[in-house]
């Protein structure tokens, strides 16, 4: 392309670009001069946020593995984001530990041959980009630009015959007219070293990014991180709007809003817009996120509100929106979500009065159509509120709180006015609970066959008979971070069946099972009523003095391992005391409060991987 004087451009069509644009528009309502074109790409606060592991919603960096890699790297530039995005792929990811170690200890970097140093010194001695494969072929073996690109394409497309042919040219050279190259041997590189270099390129290049691709992704990643860091409400509102059709993601991102201290306002027929918006320093739920309510209907409702003012009561709403594809299912969804709470007192009263209101509105419409209205009435000064006296909604007892929550969940996918797990938040933070969001992440396969413990509500339950005639159950469960499917086999169902029922608040212990084509599921081994479980464990909700402590044995406070441990603890920050024992000095003591953690099986597993199983003790 360079010979043809053409410029290589890489275009990304991403949902995330819409998120950035929508967030920018919301920010400009308060700060008209704001523009994404003028943000700094060297903002230390952004990298501090990423190094704390706060990557939820950040493009390409949400998975636990990617987050941990960046935290361990202690990234400080967009170049670091480019590198991690390129490395966190099958094949190249094997180089991540080496890349990070070399970054922190550049004096220990070793090159297979001195000719590699000027190519790989910018990436801490590791092959990271396809362009480096091409440069190695050119500088070490004398390949032309075209020949080097042929090697890259053969590797990326796994053309084994071509790869082996080019291996010979890479090592021994090529004397074929028009394709001449000296090869590594002629340039003073031993055959064994040349073989090792080619093998390393081979294992890397089949999954590698070109740097233009990675850089395009990294810029978008940084922009989302910048918005989350400096304009969190606008960013999270735009992010939620982008996943209106994905209940799992909405649950995950609203959970992140709660962690960030951002409140979520329920739907409001007089305040909500199509998507999520920022109001009163909080995020207002978008009407389009409600089930059974279409875009064209919501747009018409908003247009009428803008033209005729706020809706005064349910009858006023029904009368003004008659003929807008409004139907009973849509109205019931809005009532159940709480969208009319601002103009009517009780949802149960609205549900019971709805049929009469709709009949009255329909009757009025027919009279108008037939031209049977009293002409004098058209000029009457009688106010609309007086006309509504016949349609005053009767008072009645409101639904119980648990019914209100279930109805909200039914029509929005979320509990809006509260959550069945709200009163257990402290206990969940103190105990060894596994967040469901981690089991839904991109790198969930890494947790296959690990023990998990879910603090959750059972949203749906389906039973079936096995071939042997036994009964098993399929559950959809939800915690404060997401939803997942749980399998309860017949033996477990017989033992714990009294707790396995819809809307139950339960603790489920089991193992995570991941299959490439099916995603992740939890296979239950034990199920408990949450209140009883917490009481038995001696950890009542709200108790901020957990009895368990985490003891970690390390070689030295000055060791590299200590940095890895500190980074892990920062991701799982919580209320569980952490104690260190350092072998070199024999000293032990409690870590600073900022290093305490949330009890979590994933954390324990990662710590055992770093320190060894016998060096991680919970007691």
PDB file of N, CA and C in Angstrom, residues 258-355:
ATOM      1  N   UNK A 258     -23.841   1.451  42.284  1.00  0.00           N
ATOM      2  CA  UNK A 258     -23.979   1.399  43.744  1.00  0.00           C
ATOM      3  C   UNK A 258     -22.606   1.432  44.404  1.00  0.00           C
ATOM      4  N   UNK A 259     -21.649   0.667  43.854  1.00  0.00           N
ATOM      5  CA  UNK A 259     -20.301   0.660  44.420  1.00  0.00           C
ATOM      6  C   UNK A 259     -19.668   2.043  44.349  1.00  0.00           C
ATOM      7  N   UNK A 260     -19.967   2.783  43.293  1.00  0.00           N
ATOM      8  CA  UNK A 260     -19.391   4.109  43.095  1.00  0.00           C
ATOM      9  C   UNK A 260     -20.142   5.191  43.865  1.00  0.00           C
ATOM     10  N   UNK A 261     -21.236   4.801  44.530  1.00  0.00           N
ATOM     11  CA  UNK A 261     -22.012   5.778  45.280  1.00  0.00           C
ATOM     12  C   UNK A 261     -22.960   6.596  44.433  1.00  0.00           C
ATOM     13  N   UNK A 262     -23.293   6.093  43.248  1.00  0.00           N
ATOM     14  CA  UNK A 262     -24.223   6.792  42.356  1.00  0.00           C
ATOM     15  C   UNK A 262     -25.614   6.200  42.545  1.00  0.00           C
ATOM     16  N   UNK A 263     -26.573   7.009  42.963  1.00  0.00           N
ATOM     17  CA  UNK A 263     -27.934   6.531  43.177  1.00  0.00           C
ATOM     18  C   UNK A 263     -28.674   6.329  41.867  1.00  0.00           C
ATOM     19  N   UNK A 264     -29.637   5.412  41.888  1.00  0.00           N
ATOM     20  CA  UNK A 264     -30.470   5.142  40.715  1.00  0.00           C
ATOM     21  C   UNK A 264     -31.901   5.546  41.031  1.00  0.00           C
ATOM     22  N   UNK A 265     -32.438   6.472  40.243  1.00  0.00           N
ATOM     23  CA  UNK A 265     -33.818   6.924  40.411  1.00  0.00           C
ATOM     24  C   UNK A 265     -34.747   6.060  39.573  1.00  0.00           C
ATOM     25  N   UNK A 266     -35.890   5.698  40.149  1.00  0.00           N
ATOM     26  CA  UNK A 266     -36.856   4.834  39.467  1.00  0.00           C
ATOM     27  C   UNK A 266     -37.464   5.549  38.262  1.00  0.00           C
ATOM     28  N   UNK A 267     -38.109   4.802  37.353  1.00  0.00           N
ATOM     29  CA  UNK A 267     -38.797   5.434  36.222  1.00  0.00           C
ATOM     30  C   UNK A 267     -39.848   6.424  36.713  1.00  0.00           C
ATOM     31  N   UNK A 268     -40.000   7.510  35.996  1.00  0.00           N
ATOM     32  CA  UNK A 268     -40.957   8.559  36.360  1.00  0.00           C
ATOM     33  C   UNK A 268     -41.567   9.092  35.074  1.00  0.00           C
ATOM     34  N   UNK A 269     -42.883   8.972  34.948  1.00  0.00           N
ATOM     35  CA  UNK A 269     -43.551   9.342  33.705  1.00  0.00           C
ATOM     36  C   UNK A 269     -43.382  10.819  33.380  1.00  0.00           C
ATOM     37  N   UNK A 270     -43.086  11.645  34.390  1.00  0.00           N
ATOM     38  CA  UNK A 270     -42.912  13.082  34.159  1.00  0.00           C
ATOM     39  C   UNK A 270     -41.455  13.530  34.142  1.00  0.00           C
ATOM     40  N   UNK A 271     -40.518  12.618  34.415  1.00  0.00           N
ATOM     41  CA  UNK A 271     -39.111  13.000  34.464  1.00  0.00           C
ATOM     42  C   UNK A 271     -38.225  12.141  33.569  1.00  0.00           C
ATOM     43  N   UNK A 272     -38.563  10.877  33.399  1.00  0.00           N
ATOM     44  CA  UNK A 272     -37.718   9.971  32.623  1.00  0.00           C
ATOM     45  C   UNK A 272     -37.715  10.325  31.142  1.00  0.00           C
ATOM     46  N   UNK A 273     -36.611  10.014  30.489  1.00  0.00           N
ATOM     47  CA  UNK A 273     -36.491  10.159  29.041  1.00  0.00           C
ATOM     48  C   UNK A 273     -36.450   8.763  28.420  1.00  0.00           C
ATOM     49  N   UNK A 274     -36.113   8.715  27.147  1.00  0.00           N
ATOM     50  CA  UNK A 274     -36.052   7.436  26.448  1.00  0.00           C
ATOM     51  C   UNK A 274     -35.017   6.513  27.093  1.00  0.00           C
ATOM     52  N   UNK A 275     -33.792   7.019  27.243  1.00  0.00           N
ATOM     53  CA  UNK A 275     -32.722   6.253  27.869  1.00  0.00           C
ATOM     54  C   UNK A 275     -32.427   6.757  29.268  1.00  0.00           C
ATOM     55  N   UNK A 276     -31.331   6.277  29.850  1.00  0.00           N
ATOM     56  CA  UNK A 276     -30.920   6.694  31.188  1.00  0.00           C
ATOM     57  C   UNK A 276     -30.329   8.108  31.121  1.00  0.00           C
ATOM     58  N   UNK A 277     -30.647   8.917  32.113  1.00  0.00           N
ATOM     59  CA  UNK A 277     -30.173  10.303  32.139  1.00  0.00           C
ATOM     60  C   UNK A 277     -29.690  10.652  33.543  1.00  0.00           C
ATOM     61  N   UNK A 278     -28.992  11.768  33.648  1.00  0.00           N
ATOM     62  CA  UNK A 278     -28.518  12.253  34.951  1.00  0.00           C
ATOM     63  C   UNK A 278     -29.471  13.329  35.445  1.00  0.00           C
ATOM     64  N   UNK A 279     -30.036  13.106  36.624  1.00  0.00           N
ATOM     65  CA  UNK A 279     -30.951  14.063  37.250  1.00  0.00           C
ATOM     66  C   UNK A 279     -30.686  14.091  38.753  1.00  0.00           C
ATOM     67  N   UNK A 280     -30.666  15.266  39.333  1.00  0.00           N
ATOM     68  CA  UNK A 280     -30.501  15.431  40.784  1.00  0.00           C
ATOM     69  C   UNK A 280     -29.232  14.739  41.298  1.00  0.00           C
ATOM     70  N   UNK A 281     -28.206  14.697  40.462  1.00  0.00           N
ATOM     71  CA  UNK A 281     -26.965  14.053  40.866  1.00  0.00           C
ATOM     72  C   UNK A 281     -27.037  12.542  40.885  1.00  0.00           C
ATOM     73  N   UNK A 282     -28.104  11.989  40.327  1.00  0.00           N
ATOM     74  CA  UNK A 282     -28.271  10.538  40.260  1.00  0.00           C
ATOM     75  C   UNK A 282     -28.617  10.138  38.829  1.00  0.00           C
ATOM     76  N   UNK A 283     -28.772   8.834  38.595  1.00  0.00           N
ATOM     77  CA  UNK A 283     -29.122   8.354  37.259  1.00  0.00           C
ATOM     78  C   UNK A 283     -30.592   7.964  37.239  1.00  0.00           C
ATOM     79  N   UNK A 284     -31.331   8.581  36.327  1.00  0.00           N
ATOM     80  CA  UNK A 284     -32.763   8.304  36.192  1.00  0.00           C
ATOM     81  C   UNK A 284     -32.972   7.162  35.201  1.00  0.00           C
ATOM     82  N   UNK A 285     -33.793   6.198  35.607  1.00  0.00           N
ATOM     83  CA  UNK A 285     -34.093   5.031  34.781  1.00  0.00           C
ATOM     84  C   UNK A 285     -34.801   5.457  33.495  1.00  0.00           C
ATOM     85  N   UNK A 286     -34.390   4.906  32.351  1.00  0.00           N
ATOM     86  CA  UNK A 286     -35.001   5.227  31.066  1.00  0.00           C
ATOM     87  C   UNK A 286     -36.249   4.403  30.806  1.00  0.00           C
ATOM     88  N   UNK A 287     -37.278   5.029  30.232  1.00  0.00           N
ATOM     89  CA  UNK A 287     -38.549   4.335  29.990  1.00  0.00           C
ATOM     90  C   UNK A 287     -38.404   3.214  28.968  1.00  0.00           C
ATOM     91  N   UNK A 288     -37.451   3.347  28.055  1.00  0.00           N
ATOM     92  CA  UNK A 288     -37.295   2.322  27.029  1.00  0.00           C
ATOM     93  C   UNK A 288     -36.768   1.009  27.602  1.00  0.00           C
ATOM     94  N   UNK A 289     -36.245   1.048  28.825  1.00  0.00           N
ATOM     95  CA  UNK A 289     -35.745  -0.175  29.457  1.00  0.00           C
ATOM     96  C   UNK A 289     -36.874  -1.047  29.996  1.00  0.00           C
ATOM     97  N   UNK A 290     -38.108  -0.527  30.012  1.00  0.00           N
ATOM     98  CA  UNK A 290     -39.246  -1.298  30.516  1.00  0.00           C
ATOM     99  C   UNK A 290     -39.728  -2.285  29.463  1.00  0.00           C
ATOM    100  N   UNK A 291     -40.168  -3.440  29.905  1.00  0.00           N
ATOM    101  CA  UNK A 291     -40.689  -4.459  28.996  1.00  0.00           C
ATOM    102  C   UNK A 291     -42.113  -4.099  28.559  1.00  0.00           C
ATOM    103  N   UNK A 292     -42.472  -4.565  27.373  1.00  0.00           N
ATOM    104  CA  UNK A 292     -43.817  -4.369  26.794  1.00  0.00           C
ATOM    105  C   UNK A 292     -44.089  -2.929  26.387  1.00  0.00           C
ATOM    106  N   UNK A 293     -43.046  -2.098  26.369  1.00  0.00           N
ATOM    107  CA  UNK A 293     -43.216  -0.691  25.989  1.00  0.00           C
ATOM    108  C   UNK A 293     -42.244  -0.392  24.848  1.00  0.00           C
ATOM    109  N   UNK A 294     -42.755  -0.135  23.652  1.00  0.00           N
ATOM    110  CA  UNK A 294     -41.913   0.064  22.485  1.00  0.00           C
ATOM    111  C   UNK A 294     -41.375   1.473  22.341  1.00  0.00           C
ATOM    112  N   UNK A 295     -40.356   1.610  21.507  1.00  0.00           N
ATOM    113  CA  UNK A 295     -39.713   2.908  21.286  1.00  0.00           C
ATOM    114  C   UNK A 295     -40.693   3.945  20.740  1.00  0.00           C
ATOM    115  N   UNK A 296     -41.476   3.573  19.714  1.00  0.00           N
ATOM    116  CA  UNK A 296     -42.374   4.556  19.096  1.00  0.00           C
ATOM    117  C   UNK A 296     -43.408   5.063  20.096  1.00  0.00           C
ATOM    118  N   UNK A 297     -43.871   4.167  20.979  1.00  0.00           N
ATOM    119  CA  UNK A 297     -44.843   4.574  21.995  1.00  0.00           C
ATOM    120  C   UNK A 297     -44.218   5.558  22.981  1.00  0.00           C
ATOM    121  N   UNK A 298     -43.025   5.239  23.466  1.00  0.00           N
ATOM    122  CA  UNK A 298     -42.352   6.126  24.422  1.00  0.00           C
ATOM    123  C   UNK A 298     -42.054   7.481  23.784  1.00  0.00           C
ATOM    124  N   UNK A 299     -41.623   7.473  22.539  1.00  0.00           N
ATOM    125  CA  UNK A 299     -41.347   8.744  21.861  1.00  0.00           C
ATOM    126  C   UNK A 299     -42.605   9.601  21.773  1.00  0.00           C
ATOM    127  N   UNK A 300     -43.753   8.954  21.498  1.00  0.00           N
ATOM    128  CA  UNK A 300     -45.021   9.693  21.426  1.00  0.00           C
ATOM    129  C   UNK A 300     -45.421  10.234  22.793  1.00  0.00           C
ATOM    130  N   UNK A 301     -45.211   9.433  23.846  1.00  0.00           N
ATOM    131  CA  UNK A 301     -45.522   9.864  25.217  1.00  0.00           C
ATOM    132  C   UNK A 301     -44.672  11.077  25.599  1.00  0.00           C
ATOM    133  N   UNK A 302     -43.391  11.047  25.258  1.00  0.00           N
ATOM    134  CA  UNK A 302     -42.499  12.166  25.582  1.00  0.00           C
ATOM    135  C   UNK A 302     -42.851  13.413  24.769  1.00  0.00           C
ATOM    136  N   UNK A 303     -43.216  13.199  23.510  1.00  0.00           N
ATOM    137  CA  UNK A 303     -43.603  14.332  22.669  1.00  0.00           C
ATOM    138  C   UNK A 303     -44.848  15.024  23.223  1.00  0.00           C
ATOM    139  N   UNK A 304     -45.825  14.225  23.662  1.00  0.00           N
ATOM    140  CA  UNK A 304     -47.045  14.790  24.243  1.00  0.00           C
ATOM    141  C   UNK A 304     -46.729  15.519  25.548  1.00  0.00           C
ATOM    142  N   UNK A 305     -45.820  14.964  26.349  1.00  0.00           N
ATOM    143  CA  UNK A 305     -45.439  15.613  27.611  1.00  0.00           C
ATOM    144  C   UNK A 305     -44.765  16.962  27.352  1.00  0.00           C
ATOM    145  N   UNK A 306     -43.910  17.001  26.342  1.00  0.00           N
ATOM    146  CA  UNK A 306     -43.224  18.257  26.010  1.00  0.00           C
ATOM    147  C   UNK A 306     -44.198  19.306  25.477  1.00  0.00           C
ATOM    148  N   UNK A 307     -45.215  18.830  24.737  1.00  0.00           N
ATOM    149  CA  UNK A 307     -46.166  19.769  24.127  1.00  0.00           C
ATOM    150  C   UNK A 307     -47.243  20.222  25.110  1.00  0.00           C
ATOM    151  N   UNK A 308     -47.766  19.287  25.908  1.00  0.00           N
ATOM    152  CA  UNK A 308     -48.913  19.592  26.762  1.00  0.00           C
ATOM    153  C   UNK A 308     -48.616  19.701  28.239  1.00  0.00           C
ATOM    154  N   UNK A 309     -47.351  19.569  28.620  1.00  0.00           N
ATOM    155  CA  UNK A 309     -46.999  19.662  30.036  1.00  0.00           C
ATOM    156  C   UNK A 309     -47.037  18.307  30.719  1.00  0.00           C
ATOM    157  N   UNK A 310     -46.659  18.307  31.976  1.00  0.00           N
ATOM    158  CA  UNK A 310     -46.583  17.063  32.732  1.00  0.00           C
ATOM    159  C   UNK A 310     -47.965  16.430  32.890  1.00  0.00           C
ATOM    160  N   UNK A 311     -47.960  15.106  33.011  1.00  0.00           N
ATOM    161  CA  UNK A 311     -49.214  14.378  33.211  1.00  0.00           C
ATOM    162  C   UNK A 311     -49.677  14.579  34.649  1.00  0.00           C
ATOM    163  N   UNK A 312     -51.014  14.748  34.834  1.00  0.00           N
ATOM    164  CA  UNK A 312     -51.558  15.119  36.141  1.00  0.00           C
ATOM    165  C   UNK A 312     -51.983  13.923  36.975  1.00  0.00           C
ATOM    166  N   UNK A 313     -52.472  12.893  36.329  1.00  0.00           N
ATOM    167  CA  UNK A 313     -52.851  11.667  37.024  1.00  0.00           C
ATOM    168  C   UNK A 313     -52.993  10.572  35.978  1.00  0.00           C
ATOM    169  N   UNK A 314     -53.355   9.375  36.406  1.00  0.00           N
ATOM    170  CA  UNK A 314     -53.415   8.245  35.482  1.00  0.00           C
ATOM    171  C   UNK A 314     -54.479   8.457  34.410  1.00  0.00           C
ATOM    172  N   UNK A 315     -55.634   9.009  34.807  1.00  0.00           N
ATOM    173  CA  UNK A 315     -56.690   9.251  33.818  1.00  0.00           C
ATOM    174  C   UNK A 315     -56.217  10.262  32.770  1.00  0.00           C
ATOM    175  N   UNK A 316     -55.592  11.314  33.230  1.00  0.00           N
ATOM    176  CA  UNK A 316     -55.065  12.343  32.328  1.00  0.00           C
ATOM    177  C   UNK A 316     -54.067  11.734  31.342  1.00  0.00           C
ATOM    178  N   UNK A 317     -53.229  10.844  31.843  1.00  0.00           N
ATOM    179  CA  UNK A 317     -52.245  10.184  30.977  1.00  0.00           C
ATOM    180  C   UNK A 317     -52.942   9.332  29.919  1.00  0.00           C
ATOM    181  N   UNK A 318     -53.907   8.512  30.355  1.00  0.00           N
ATOM    182  CA  UNK A 318     -54.598   7.620  29.421  1.00  0.00           C
ATOM    183  C   UNK A 318     -55.366   8.408  28.360  1.00  0.00           C
ATOM    184  N   UNK A 319     -55.985   9.507  28.782  1.00  0.00           N
ATOM    185  CA  UNK A 319     -56.771  10.319  27.847  1.00  0.00           C
ATOM    186  C   UNK A 319     -55.866  10.978  26.803  1.00  0.00           C
ATOM    187  N   UNK A 320     -54.729  11.506  27.257  1.00  0.00           N
ATOM    188  CA  UNK A 320     -53.828  12.224  26.344  1.00  0.00           C
ATOM    189  C   UNK A 320     -53.043  11.295  25.425  1.00  0.00           C
ATOM    190  N   UNK A 321     -52.874  10.043  25.827  1.00  0.00           N
ATOM    191  CA  UNK A 321     -52.094   9.115  24.994  1.00  0.00           C
ATOM    192  C   UNK A 321     -52.979   8.126  24.244  1.00  0.00           C
ATOM    193  N   UNK A 322     -54.284   8.305  24.323  1.00  0.00           N
ATOM    194  CA  UNK A 322     -55.195   7.409  23.603  1.00  0.00           C
ATOM    195  C   UNK A 322     -54.922   7.515  22.096  1.00  0.00           C
ATOM    196  N   UNK A 323     -54.819   6.366  21.457  1.00  0.00           N
ATOM    197  CA  UNK A 323     -54.533   6.345  20.028  1.00  0.00           C
ATOM    198  C   UNK A 323     -53.058   6.311  19.691  1.00  0.00           C
ATOM    199  N   UNK A 324     -52.189   6.254  20.704  1.00  0.00           N
ATOM    200  CA  UNK A 324     -50.730   6.219  20.478  1.00  0.00           C
ATOM    201  C   UNK A 324     -50.175   4.795  20.565  1.00  0.00           C
ATOM    202  N   UNK A 325     -50.920   3.818  20.143  1.00  0.00           N
ATOM    203  CA  UNK A 325     -50.510   2.419  20.294  1.00  0.00           C
ATOM    204  C   UNK A 325     -50.429   2.034  21.769  1.00  0.00           C
ATOM    205  N   UNK A 326     -51.035   2.849  22.629  1.00  0.00           N
ATOM    206  CA  UNK A 326     -51.042   2.525  24.053  1.00  0.00           C
ATOM    207  C   UNK A 326     -51.968   1.338  24.278  1.00  0.00           C
ATOM    208  N   UNK A 327     -51.510   0.382  25.070  1.00  0.00           N
ATOM    209  CA  UNK A 327     -52.316  -0.800  25.362  1.00  0.00           C
ATOM    210  C   UNK A 327     -52.201  -1.140  26.834  1.00  0.00           C
ATOM    211  N   UNK A 328     -53.020  -2.059  27.268  1.00  0.00           N
ATOM    212  CA  UNK A 328     -53.089  -2.376  28.696  1.00  0.00           C
ATOM    213  C   UNK A 328     -51.768  -2.957  29.216  1.00  0.00           C
ATOM    214  N   UNK A 329     -51.114  -3.805  28.409  1.00  0.00           N
ATOM    215  CA  UNK A 329     -49.851  -4.401  28.863  1.00  0.00           C
ATOM    216  C   UNK A 329     -48.798  -3.324  29.114  1.00  0.00           C
ATOM    217  N   UNK A 330     -48.740  -2.349  28.217  1.00  0.00           N
ATOM    218  CA  UNK A 330     -47.765  -1.271  28.389  1.00  0.00           C
ATOM    219  C   UNK A 330     -48.069  -0.455  29.643  1.00  0.00           C
ATOM    220  N   UNK A 331     -49.349  -0.154  29.866  1.00  0.00           N
ATOM    221  CA  UNK A 331     -49.743   0.602  31.057  1.00  0.00           C
ATOM    222  C   UNK A 331     -49.418  -0.165  32.329  1.00  0.00           C
ATOM    223  N   UNK A 332     -49.701  -1.460  32.330  1.00  0.00           N
ATOM    224  CA  UNK A 332     -49.414  -2.268  33.520  1.00  0.00           C
ATOM    225  C   UNK A 332     -47.920  -2.307  33.799  1.00  0.00           C
ATOM    226  N   UNK A 333     -47.110  -2.404  32.743  1.00  0.00           N
ATOM    227  CA  UNK A 333     -45.659  -2.398  32.937  1.00  0.00           C
ATOM    228  C   UNK A 333     -45.199  -1.097  33.578  1.00  0.00           C
ATOM    229  N   UNK A 334     -45.744   0.018  33.109  1.00  0.00           N
ATOM    230  CA  UNK A 334     -45.344   1.314  33.666  1.00  0.00           C
ATOM    231  C   UNK A 334     -45.808   1.468  35.114  1.00  0.00           C
ATOM    232  N   UNK A 335     -47.007   0.971  35.410  1.00  0.00           N
ATOM    233  CA  UNK A 335     -47.499   1.031  36.795  1.00  0.00           C
ATOM    234  C   UNK A 335     -46.615   0.187  37.704  1.00  0.00           C
ATOM    235  N   UNK A 336     -46.330  -1.051  37.277  1.00  0.00           N
ATOM    236  CA  UNK A 336     -45.527  -1.960  38.107  1.00  0.00           C
ATOM    237  C   UNK A 336     -44.113  -1.432  38.327  1.00  0.00           C
ATOM    238  N   UNK A 337     -43.597  -0.695  37.361  1.00  0.00           N
ATOM    239  CA  UNK A 337     -42.236  -0.161  37.501  1.00  0.00           C
ATOM    240  C   UNK A 337     -42.165   1.013  38.473  1.00  0.00           C
ATOM    241  N   UNK A 338     -43.325   1.597  38.783  1.00  0.00           N
ATOM    242  CA  UNK A 338     -43.344   2.780  39.643  1.00  0.00           C
ATOM    243  C   UNK A 338     -43.322   4.080  38.873  1.00  0.00           C
ATOM    244  N   UNK A 339     -43.503   4.012  37.540  1.00  0.00           N
ATOM    245  CA  UNK A 339     -43.426   5.222  36.718  1.00  0.00           C
ATOM    246  C   UNK A 339     -44.522   6.229  37.044  1.00  0.00           C
ATOM    247  N   UNK A 340     -45.653   5.749  37.613  1.00  0.00           N
ATOM    248  CA  UNK A 340     -46.759   6.659  37.953  1.00  0.00           C
ATOM    249  C   UNK A 340     -46.800   7.008  39.441  1.00  0.00           C
ATOM    250  N   UNK A 341     -45.808   6.564  40.205  1.00  0.00           N
ATOM    251  CA  UNK A 341     -45.807   6.859  41.642  1.00  0.00           C
ATOM    252  C   UNK A 341     -45.791   8.360  41.912  1.00  0.00           C
ATOM    253  N   UNK A 342     -45.299   9.139  40.958  1.00  0.00           N
ATOM    254  CA  UNK A 342     -45.192  10.589  41.145  1.00  0.00           C
ATOM    255  C   UNK A 342     -46.547  11.285  41.062  1.00  0.00           C
ATOM    256  N   UNK A 343     -47.562  10.615  40.485  1.00  0.00           N
ATOM    257  CA  UNK A 343     -48.868  11.277  40.313  1.00  0.00           C
ATOM    258  C   UNK A 343     -50.022  10.490  40.927  1.00  0.00           C
ATOM    259  N   UNK A 344     -49.768   9.283  41.375  1.00  0.00           N
ATOM    260  CA  UNK A 344     -50.797   8.486  42.047  1.00  0.00           C
ATOM    261  C   UNK A 344     -50.179   7.827  43.272  1.00  0.00           C
ATOM    262  N   UNK A 345     -51.005   7.543  44.264  1.00  0.00           N
ATOM    263  CA  UNK A 345     -50.481   7.112  45.558  1.00  0.00           C
ATOM    264  C   UNK A 345     -50.053   5.651  45.584  1.00  0.00           C
ATOM    265  N   UNK A 346     -50.903   4.756  45.079  1.00  0.00           N
ATOM    266  CA  UNK A 346     -50.652   3.333  45.285  1.00  0.00           C
ATOM    267  C   UNK A 346     -50.770   2.559  43.977  1.00  0.00           C
ATOM    268  N   UNK A 347     -49.826   1.657  43.761  1.00  0.00           N
ATOM    269  CA  UNK A 347     -49.813   0.880  42.519  1.00  0.00           C
ATOM    270  C   UNK A 347     -50.990  -0.099  42.456  1.00  0.00           C
ATOM    271  N   UNK A 348     -51.338  -0.674  43.578  1.00  0.00           N
ATOM    272  CA  UNK A 348     -52.458  -1.616  43.587  1.00  0.00           C
ATOM    273  C   UNK A 348     -53.757  -0.906  43.205  1.00  0.00           C
ATOM    274  N   UNK A 349     -53.950   0.300  43.707  1.00  0.00           N
ATOM    275  CA  UNK A 349     -55.155   1.064  43.376  1.00  0.00           C
ATOM    276  C   UNK A 349     -55.203   1.370  41.882  1.00  0.00           C
ATOM    277  N   UNK A 350     -54.047   1.705  41.306  1.00  0.00           N
ATOM    278  CA  UNK A 350     -54.000   1.982  39.868  1.00  0.00           C
ATOM    279  C   UNK A 350     -54.336   0.736  39.058  1.00  0.00           C
ATOM    280  N   UNK A 351     -53.783  -0.404  39.466  1.00  0.00           N
ATOM    281  CA  UNK A 351     -54.050  -1.649  38.740  1.00  0.00           C
ATOM    282  C   UNK A 351     -55.537  -2.000  38.788  1.00  0.00           C
ATOM    283  N   UNK A 352     -56.173  -1.788  39.943  1.00  0.00           N
ATOM    284  CA  UNK A 352     -57.587  -2.139  40.083  1.00  0.00           C
ATOM    285  C   UNK A 352     -58.502  -1.152  39.354  1.00  0.00           C
ATOM    286  N   UNK A 353     -58.069   0.095  39.217  1.00  0.00           N
ATOM    287  CA  UNK A 353     -58.898   1.111  38.550  1.00  0.00           C
ATOM    288  C   UNK A 353     -58.654   1.178  37.049  1.00  0.00           C
ATOM    289  N   UNK A 354     -57.612   0.501  36.585  1.00  0.00           N
ATOM    290  CA  UNK A 354     -57.184   0.667  35.197  1.00  0.00           C
ATOM    291  C   UNK A 354     -58.274   0.316  34.187  1.00  0.00           C
ATOM    292  N   UNK A 355     -58.973  -0.785  34.419  1.00  0.00           N
ATOM    293  CA  UNK A 355     -59.989  -1.219  33.454  1.00  0.00           C
ATOM    294  C   UNK A 355     -61.084  -0.164  33.294  1.00  0.00           C
TER     295      UNK A 355
END
